[in-house]
PDB file of C-alpha atoms in Angstrom:
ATOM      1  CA  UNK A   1     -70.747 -20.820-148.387  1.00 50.00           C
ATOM      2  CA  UNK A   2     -68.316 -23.741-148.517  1.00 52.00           C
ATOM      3  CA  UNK A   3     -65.847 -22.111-146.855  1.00 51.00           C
ATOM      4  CA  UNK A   4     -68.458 -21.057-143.562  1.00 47.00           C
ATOM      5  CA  UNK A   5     -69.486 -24.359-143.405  1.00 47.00           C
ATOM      6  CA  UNK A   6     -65.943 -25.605-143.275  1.00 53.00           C
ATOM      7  CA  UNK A   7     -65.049 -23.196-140.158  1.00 48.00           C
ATOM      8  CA  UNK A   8     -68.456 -23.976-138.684  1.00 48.00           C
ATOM      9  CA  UNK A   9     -66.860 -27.735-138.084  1.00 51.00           C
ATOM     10  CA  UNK A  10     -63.233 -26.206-137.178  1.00 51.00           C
ATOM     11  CA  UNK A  11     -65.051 -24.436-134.057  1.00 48.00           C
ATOM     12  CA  UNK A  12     -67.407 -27.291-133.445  1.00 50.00           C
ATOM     13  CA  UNK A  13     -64.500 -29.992-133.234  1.00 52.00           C
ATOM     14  CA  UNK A  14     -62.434 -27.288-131.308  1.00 47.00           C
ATOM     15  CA  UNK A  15     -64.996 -26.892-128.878  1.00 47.00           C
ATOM     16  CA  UNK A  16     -64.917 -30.852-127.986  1.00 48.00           C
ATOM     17  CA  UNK A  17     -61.301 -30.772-127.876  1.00 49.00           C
ATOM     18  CA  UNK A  18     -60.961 -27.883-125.408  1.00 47.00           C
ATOM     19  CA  UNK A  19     -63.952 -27.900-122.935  1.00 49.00           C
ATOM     20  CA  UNK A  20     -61.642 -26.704-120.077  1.00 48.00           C
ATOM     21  CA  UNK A  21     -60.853 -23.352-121.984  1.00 54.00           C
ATOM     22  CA  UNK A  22     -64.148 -22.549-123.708  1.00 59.00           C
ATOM     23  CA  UNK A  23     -66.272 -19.117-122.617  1.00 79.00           C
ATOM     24  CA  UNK A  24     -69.558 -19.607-122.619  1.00 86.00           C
ATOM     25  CA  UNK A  25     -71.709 -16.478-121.161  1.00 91.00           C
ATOM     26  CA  UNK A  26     -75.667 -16.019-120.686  1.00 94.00           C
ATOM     27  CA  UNK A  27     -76.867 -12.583-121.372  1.00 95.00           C
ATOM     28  CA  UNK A  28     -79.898 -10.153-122.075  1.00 96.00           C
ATOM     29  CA  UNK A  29     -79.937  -8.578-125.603  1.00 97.00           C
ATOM     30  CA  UNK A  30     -82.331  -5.470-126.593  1.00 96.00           C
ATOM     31  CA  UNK A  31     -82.355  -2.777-129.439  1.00 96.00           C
ATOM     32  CA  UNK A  32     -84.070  -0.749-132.405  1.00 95.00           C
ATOM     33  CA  UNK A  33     -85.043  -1.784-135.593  1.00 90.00           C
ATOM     34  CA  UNK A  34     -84.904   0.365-138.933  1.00 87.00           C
ATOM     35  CA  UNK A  35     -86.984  -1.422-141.457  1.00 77.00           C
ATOM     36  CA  UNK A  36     -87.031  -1.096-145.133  1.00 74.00           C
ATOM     37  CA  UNK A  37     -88.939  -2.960-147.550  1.00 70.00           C
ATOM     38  CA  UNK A  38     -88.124  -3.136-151.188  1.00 65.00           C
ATOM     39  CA  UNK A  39     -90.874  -4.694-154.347  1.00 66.00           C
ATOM     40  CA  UNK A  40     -90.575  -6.324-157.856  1.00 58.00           C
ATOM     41  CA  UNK A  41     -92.927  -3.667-159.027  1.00 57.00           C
ATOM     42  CA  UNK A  42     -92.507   0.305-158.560  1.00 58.00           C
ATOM     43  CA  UNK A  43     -96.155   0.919-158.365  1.00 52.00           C
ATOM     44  CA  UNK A  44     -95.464   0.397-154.167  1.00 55.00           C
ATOM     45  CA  UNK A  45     -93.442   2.558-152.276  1.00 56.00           C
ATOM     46  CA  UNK A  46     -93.212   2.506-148.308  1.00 56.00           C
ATOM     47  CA  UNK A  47     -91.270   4.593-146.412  1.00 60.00           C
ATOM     48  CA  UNK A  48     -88.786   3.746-143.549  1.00 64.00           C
ATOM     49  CA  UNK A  49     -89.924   2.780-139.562  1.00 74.00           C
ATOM     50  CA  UNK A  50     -88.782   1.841-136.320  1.00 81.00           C
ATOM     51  CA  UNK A  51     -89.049  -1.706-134.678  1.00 87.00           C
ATOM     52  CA  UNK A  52     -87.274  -2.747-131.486  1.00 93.00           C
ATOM     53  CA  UNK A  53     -86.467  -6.836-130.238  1.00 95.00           C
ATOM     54  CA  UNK A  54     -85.660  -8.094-127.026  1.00 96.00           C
ATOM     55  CA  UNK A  55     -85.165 -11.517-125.380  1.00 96.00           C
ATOM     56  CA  UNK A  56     -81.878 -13.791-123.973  1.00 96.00           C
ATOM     57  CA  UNK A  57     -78.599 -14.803-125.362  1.00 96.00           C
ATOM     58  CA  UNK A  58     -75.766 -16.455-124.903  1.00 94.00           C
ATOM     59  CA  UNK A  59     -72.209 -16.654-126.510  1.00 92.00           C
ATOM     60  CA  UNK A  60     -69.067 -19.483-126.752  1.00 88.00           C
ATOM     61  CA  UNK A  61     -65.834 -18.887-127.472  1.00 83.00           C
ATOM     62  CA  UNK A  62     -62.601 -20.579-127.967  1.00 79.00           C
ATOM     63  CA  UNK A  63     -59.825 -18.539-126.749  1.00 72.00           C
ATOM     64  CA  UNK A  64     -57.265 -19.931-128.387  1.00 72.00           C
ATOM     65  CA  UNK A  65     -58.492 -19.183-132.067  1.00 76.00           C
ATOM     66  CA  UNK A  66     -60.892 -16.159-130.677  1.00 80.00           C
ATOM     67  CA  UNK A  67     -63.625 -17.776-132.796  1.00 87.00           C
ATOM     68  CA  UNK A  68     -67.372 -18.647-131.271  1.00 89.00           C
ATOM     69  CA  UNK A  69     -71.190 -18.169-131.448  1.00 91.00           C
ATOM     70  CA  UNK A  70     -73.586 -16.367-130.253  1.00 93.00           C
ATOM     71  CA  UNK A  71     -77.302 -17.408-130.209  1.00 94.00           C
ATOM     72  CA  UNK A  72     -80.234 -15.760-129.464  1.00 95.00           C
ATOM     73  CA  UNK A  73     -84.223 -16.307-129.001  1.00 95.00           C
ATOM     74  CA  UNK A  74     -85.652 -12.593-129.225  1.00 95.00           C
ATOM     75  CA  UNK A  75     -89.617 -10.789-129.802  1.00 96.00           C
ATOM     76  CA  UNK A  76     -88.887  -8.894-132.549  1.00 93.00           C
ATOM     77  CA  UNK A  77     -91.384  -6.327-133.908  1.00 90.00           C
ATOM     78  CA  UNK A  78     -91.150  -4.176-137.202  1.00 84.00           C
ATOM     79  CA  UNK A  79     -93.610  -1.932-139.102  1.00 78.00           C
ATOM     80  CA  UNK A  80     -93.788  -0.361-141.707  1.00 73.00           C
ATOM     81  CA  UNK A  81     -95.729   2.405-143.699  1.00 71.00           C
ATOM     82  CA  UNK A  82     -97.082   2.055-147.100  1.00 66.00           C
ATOM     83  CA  UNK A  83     -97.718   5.202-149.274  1.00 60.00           C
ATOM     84  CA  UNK A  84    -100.070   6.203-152.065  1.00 53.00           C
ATOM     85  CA  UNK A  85    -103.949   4.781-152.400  1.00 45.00           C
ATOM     86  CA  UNK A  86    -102.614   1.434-151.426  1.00 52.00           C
ATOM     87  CA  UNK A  87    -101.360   2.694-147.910  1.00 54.00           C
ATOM     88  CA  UNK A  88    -101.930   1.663-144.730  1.00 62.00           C
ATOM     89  CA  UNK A  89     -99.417   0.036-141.889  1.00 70.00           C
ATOM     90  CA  UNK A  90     -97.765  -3.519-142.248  1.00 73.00           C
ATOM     91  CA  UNK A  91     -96.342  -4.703-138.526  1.00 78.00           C
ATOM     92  CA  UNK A  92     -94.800  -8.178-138.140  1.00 82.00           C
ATOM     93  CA  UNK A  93     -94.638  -9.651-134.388  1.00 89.00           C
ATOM     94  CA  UNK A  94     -92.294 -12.289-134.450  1.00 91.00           C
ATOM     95  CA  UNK A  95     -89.650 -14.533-132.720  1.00 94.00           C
ATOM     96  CA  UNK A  96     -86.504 -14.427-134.416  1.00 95.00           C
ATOM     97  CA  UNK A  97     -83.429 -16.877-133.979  1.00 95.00           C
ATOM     98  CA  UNK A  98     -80.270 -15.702-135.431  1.00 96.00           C
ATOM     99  CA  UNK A  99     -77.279 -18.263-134.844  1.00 94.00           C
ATOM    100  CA  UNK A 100     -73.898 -16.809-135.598  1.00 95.00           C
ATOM    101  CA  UNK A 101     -70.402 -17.244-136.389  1.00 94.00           C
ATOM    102  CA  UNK A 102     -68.208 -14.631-134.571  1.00 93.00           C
ATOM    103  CA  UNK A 103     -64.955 -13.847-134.471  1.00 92.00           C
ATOM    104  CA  UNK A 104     -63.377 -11.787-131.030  1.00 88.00           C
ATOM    105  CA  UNK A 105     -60.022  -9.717-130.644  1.00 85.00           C
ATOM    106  CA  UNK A 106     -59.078  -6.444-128.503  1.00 77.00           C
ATOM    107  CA  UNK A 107     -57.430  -5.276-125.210  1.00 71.00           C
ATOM    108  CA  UNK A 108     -57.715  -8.708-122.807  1.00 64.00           C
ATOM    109  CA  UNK A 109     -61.086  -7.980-121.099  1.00 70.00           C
ATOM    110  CA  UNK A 110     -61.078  -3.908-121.131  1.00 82.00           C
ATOM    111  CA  UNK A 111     -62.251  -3.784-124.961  1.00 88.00           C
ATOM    112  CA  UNK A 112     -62.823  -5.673-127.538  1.00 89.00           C
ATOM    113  CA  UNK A 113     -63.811  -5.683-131.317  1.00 92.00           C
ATOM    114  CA  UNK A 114     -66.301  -8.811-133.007  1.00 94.00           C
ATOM    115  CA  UNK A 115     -67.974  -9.107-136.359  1.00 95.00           C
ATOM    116  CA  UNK A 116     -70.296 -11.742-136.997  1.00 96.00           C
ATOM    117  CA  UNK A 117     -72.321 -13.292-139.861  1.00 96.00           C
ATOM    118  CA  UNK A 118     -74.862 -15.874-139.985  1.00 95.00           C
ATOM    119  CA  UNK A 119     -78.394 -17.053-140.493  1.00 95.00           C
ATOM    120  CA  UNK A 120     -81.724 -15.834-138.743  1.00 95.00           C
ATOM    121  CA  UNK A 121     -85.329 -17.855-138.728  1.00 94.00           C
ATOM    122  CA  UNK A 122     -87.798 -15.882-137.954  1.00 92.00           C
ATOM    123  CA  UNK A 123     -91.380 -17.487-136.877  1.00 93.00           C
ATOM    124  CA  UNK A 124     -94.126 -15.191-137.040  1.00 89.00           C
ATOM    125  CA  UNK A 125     -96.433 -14.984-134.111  1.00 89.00           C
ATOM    126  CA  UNK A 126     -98.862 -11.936-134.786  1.00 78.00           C
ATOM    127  CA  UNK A 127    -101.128 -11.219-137.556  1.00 71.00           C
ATOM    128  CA  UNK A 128    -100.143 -12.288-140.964  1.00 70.00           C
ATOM    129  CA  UNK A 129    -103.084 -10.838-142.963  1.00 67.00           C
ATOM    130  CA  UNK A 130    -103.549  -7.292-143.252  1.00 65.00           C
ATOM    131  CA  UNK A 131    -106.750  -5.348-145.413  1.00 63.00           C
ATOM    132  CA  UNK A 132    -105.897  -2.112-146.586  1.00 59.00           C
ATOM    133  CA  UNK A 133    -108.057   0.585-149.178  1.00 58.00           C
ATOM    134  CA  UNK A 134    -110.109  -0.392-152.002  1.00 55.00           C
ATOM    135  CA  UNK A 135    -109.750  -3.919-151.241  1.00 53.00           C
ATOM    136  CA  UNK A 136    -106.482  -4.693-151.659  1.00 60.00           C
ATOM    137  CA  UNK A 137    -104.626  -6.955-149.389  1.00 69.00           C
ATOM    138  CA  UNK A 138    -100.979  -7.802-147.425  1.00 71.00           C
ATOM    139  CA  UNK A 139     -99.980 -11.019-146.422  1.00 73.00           C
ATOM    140  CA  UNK A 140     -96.764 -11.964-144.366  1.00 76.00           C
ATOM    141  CA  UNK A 141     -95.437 -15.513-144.345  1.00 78.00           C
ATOM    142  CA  UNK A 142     -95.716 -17.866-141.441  1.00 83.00           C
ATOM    143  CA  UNK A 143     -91.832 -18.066-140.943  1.00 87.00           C
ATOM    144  CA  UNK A 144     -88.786 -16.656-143.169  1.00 88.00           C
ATOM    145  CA  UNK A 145     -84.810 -16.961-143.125  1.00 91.00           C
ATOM    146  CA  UNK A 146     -82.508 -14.059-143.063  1.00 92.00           C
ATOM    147  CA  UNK A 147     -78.442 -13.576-142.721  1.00 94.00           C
ATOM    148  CA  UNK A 148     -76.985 -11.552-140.798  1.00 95.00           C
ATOM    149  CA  UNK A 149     -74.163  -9.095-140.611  1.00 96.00           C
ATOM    150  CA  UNK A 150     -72.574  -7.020-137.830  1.00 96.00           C
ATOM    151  CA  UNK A 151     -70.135  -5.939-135.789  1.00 96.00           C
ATOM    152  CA  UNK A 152     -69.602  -4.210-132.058  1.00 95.00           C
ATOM    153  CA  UNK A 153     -67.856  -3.678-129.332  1.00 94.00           C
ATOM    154  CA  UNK A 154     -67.830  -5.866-126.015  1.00 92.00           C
ATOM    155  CA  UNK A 155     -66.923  -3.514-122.811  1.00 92.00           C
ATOM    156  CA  UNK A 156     -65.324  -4.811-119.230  1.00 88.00           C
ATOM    157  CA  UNK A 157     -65.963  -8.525-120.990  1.00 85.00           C
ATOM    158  CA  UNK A 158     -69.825  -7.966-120.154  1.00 91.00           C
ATOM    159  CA  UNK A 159     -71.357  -4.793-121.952  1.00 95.00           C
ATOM    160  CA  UNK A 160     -71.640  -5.180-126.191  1.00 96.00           C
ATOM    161  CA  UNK A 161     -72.762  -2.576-128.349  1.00 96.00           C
ATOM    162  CA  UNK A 162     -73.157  -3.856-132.045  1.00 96.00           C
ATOM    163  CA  UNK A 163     -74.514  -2.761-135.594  1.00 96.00           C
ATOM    164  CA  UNK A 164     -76.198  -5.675-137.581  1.00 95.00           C
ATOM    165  CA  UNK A 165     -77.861  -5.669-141.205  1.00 95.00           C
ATOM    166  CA  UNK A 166     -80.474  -8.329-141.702  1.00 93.00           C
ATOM    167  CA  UNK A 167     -80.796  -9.265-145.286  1.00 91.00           C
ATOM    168  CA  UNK A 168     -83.850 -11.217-146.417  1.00 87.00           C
ATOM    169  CA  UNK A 169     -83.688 -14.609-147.946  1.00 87.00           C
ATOM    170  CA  UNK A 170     -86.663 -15.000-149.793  1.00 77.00           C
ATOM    171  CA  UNK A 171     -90.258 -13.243-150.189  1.00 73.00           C
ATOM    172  CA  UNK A 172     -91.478 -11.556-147.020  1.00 73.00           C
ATOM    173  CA  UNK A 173     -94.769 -11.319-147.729  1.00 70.00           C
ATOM    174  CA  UNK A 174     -97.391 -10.904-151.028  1.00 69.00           C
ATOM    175  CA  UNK A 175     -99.550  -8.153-151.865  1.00 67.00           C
ATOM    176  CA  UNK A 176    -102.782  -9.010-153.659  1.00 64.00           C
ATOM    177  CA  UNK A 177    -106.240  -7.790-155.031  1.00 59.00           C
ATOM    178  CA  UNK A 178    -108.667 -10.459-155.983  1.00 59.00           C
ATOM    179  CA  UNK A 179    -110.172  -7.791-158.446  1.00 60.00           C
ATOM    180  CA  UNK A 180    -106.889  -7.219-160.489  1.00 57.00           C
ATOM    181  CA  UNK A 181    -104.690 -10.654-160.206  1.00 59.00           C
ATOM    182  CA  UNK A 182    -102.071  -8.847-162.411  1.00 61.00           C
ATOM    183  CA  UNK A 183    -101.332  -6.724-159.831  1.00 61.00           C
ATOM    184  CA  UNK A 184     -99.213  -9.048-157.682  1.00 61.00           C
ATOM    185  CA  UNK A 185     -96.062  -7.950-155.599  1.00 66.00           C
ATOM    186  CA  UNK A 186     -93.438  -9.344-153.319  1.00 69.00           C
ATOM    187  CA  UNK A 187     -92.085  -7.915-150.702  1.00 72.00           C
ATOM    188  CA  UNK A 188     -88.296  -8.401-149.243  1.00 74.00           C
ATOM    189  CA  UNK A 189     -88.210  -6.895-145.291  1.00 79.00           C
ATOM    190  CA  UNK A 190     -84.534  -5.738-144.612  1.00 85.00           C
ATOM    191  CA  UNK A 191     -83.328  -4.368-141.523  1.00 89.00           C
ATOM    192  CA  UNK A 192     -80.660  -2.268-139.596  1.00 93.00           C
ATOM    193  CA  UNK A 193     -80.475  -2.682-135.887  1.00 95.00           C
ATOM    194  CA  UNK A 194     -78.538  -1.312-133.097  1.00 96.00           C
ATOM    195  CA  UNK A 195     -78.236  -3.706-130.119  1.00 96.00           C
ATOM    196  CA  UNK A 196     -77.496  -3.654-126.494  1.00 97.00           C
ATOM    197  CA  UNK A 197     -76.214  -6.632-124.672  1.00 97.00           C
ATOM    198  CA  UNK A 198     -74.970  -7.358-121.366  1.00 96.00           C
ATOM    199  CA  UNK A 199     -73.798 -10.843-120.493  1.00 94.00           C
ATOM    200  CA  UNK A 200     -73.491 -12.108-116.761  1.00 92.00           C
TER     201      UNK A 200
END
């Protein structure tokens, strides 16, 4: 963590130092979701959904070092499906900000490779509490952190197809019944998605 931190500054100062040579693009991002969501107890089991998230973004790079951000501000929905007599659906509608540190190399502007890590904060903007059978209940916190990992391709310097997992920092959300207090879970929501991006 020391060591991100310490190239977060690197990038930062270089991006001061060489205005006249930085990239910075706008763009539209988009793709699908695959959520999973894992328990400290084994009496729960859910079983794997689709989700999709769309919204703007924008990425800066330094040339000379290859090394950047991208940011983004995207809706991002995910459900899921819970199984046995405590079923029913969980969906979270949220906005989601992930801010991260990339690094860029390939074939000039025909193709290039990036990988990326970095934190998400996601703000919840839909229903948070859910009532399923026999009186049990769901409930999904107001806002959450995540980090990220991916990687992609960027086509013709404007078209990037990437791979991410989203790894949850934290609870994502409780499961109670008032009836049996014992029987209390949390829940950790982590993701694959594939995106689509296309930056003017």
């Amino acid at each position: 963590m020391k060591k991100l931190f310490t190239l977060f500054v690197i990038v930062a100062a270089l991006s001061v130092s060489v205005p006249s040579q930085a990239q910075f693009k706008f763009g539209l991002k988009g793709g699908l979701n695959t959520n999973e969501m894992s328990f400290n107890r084994d009496f729960v089991n859910s079983s794997t959904s689709m989700g999709f998230f769309i919204g703007p973004t924008v990425k800066f790079k330094v040339p000379i070092i290859n090394i950047g951000f991208d940011l983004s501000a995207m809706y991002d929905q995910r459900e899921v499906q819970l199984e046995d007599m405590r079923g029913g659906n969980l969906r979270q509608k949220a906005i989601v900000v992930p801010i991260n540190l990339r690094y860029d190399f390939g074939l000039a502007d025909i193709v290039g490779i990036y990988i990326a890590v970095g934190p998400q904060f996601g703000f919840n903007v839909g229903c948070k509490d859910f009532s399923l059978r026999d009186s049990r209940n769901w409930s999904l916190k107001s806002a959450n952190t995540s980090f990220n990992v991916g990687a992609g391709v960027l086509l013709l310097n404007h078209v990037q197809i990437g791979a991410n997992y989203n790894i949850a920092c934290g609870r994502s959300g409780d499961y109670y019944d008032h009836e049996y207090p014992d029987e209390y879970v949390r829940a950790h929501w982590n993701t694959w998605q594939v995106s689509l991006a296309y930056y003017f």
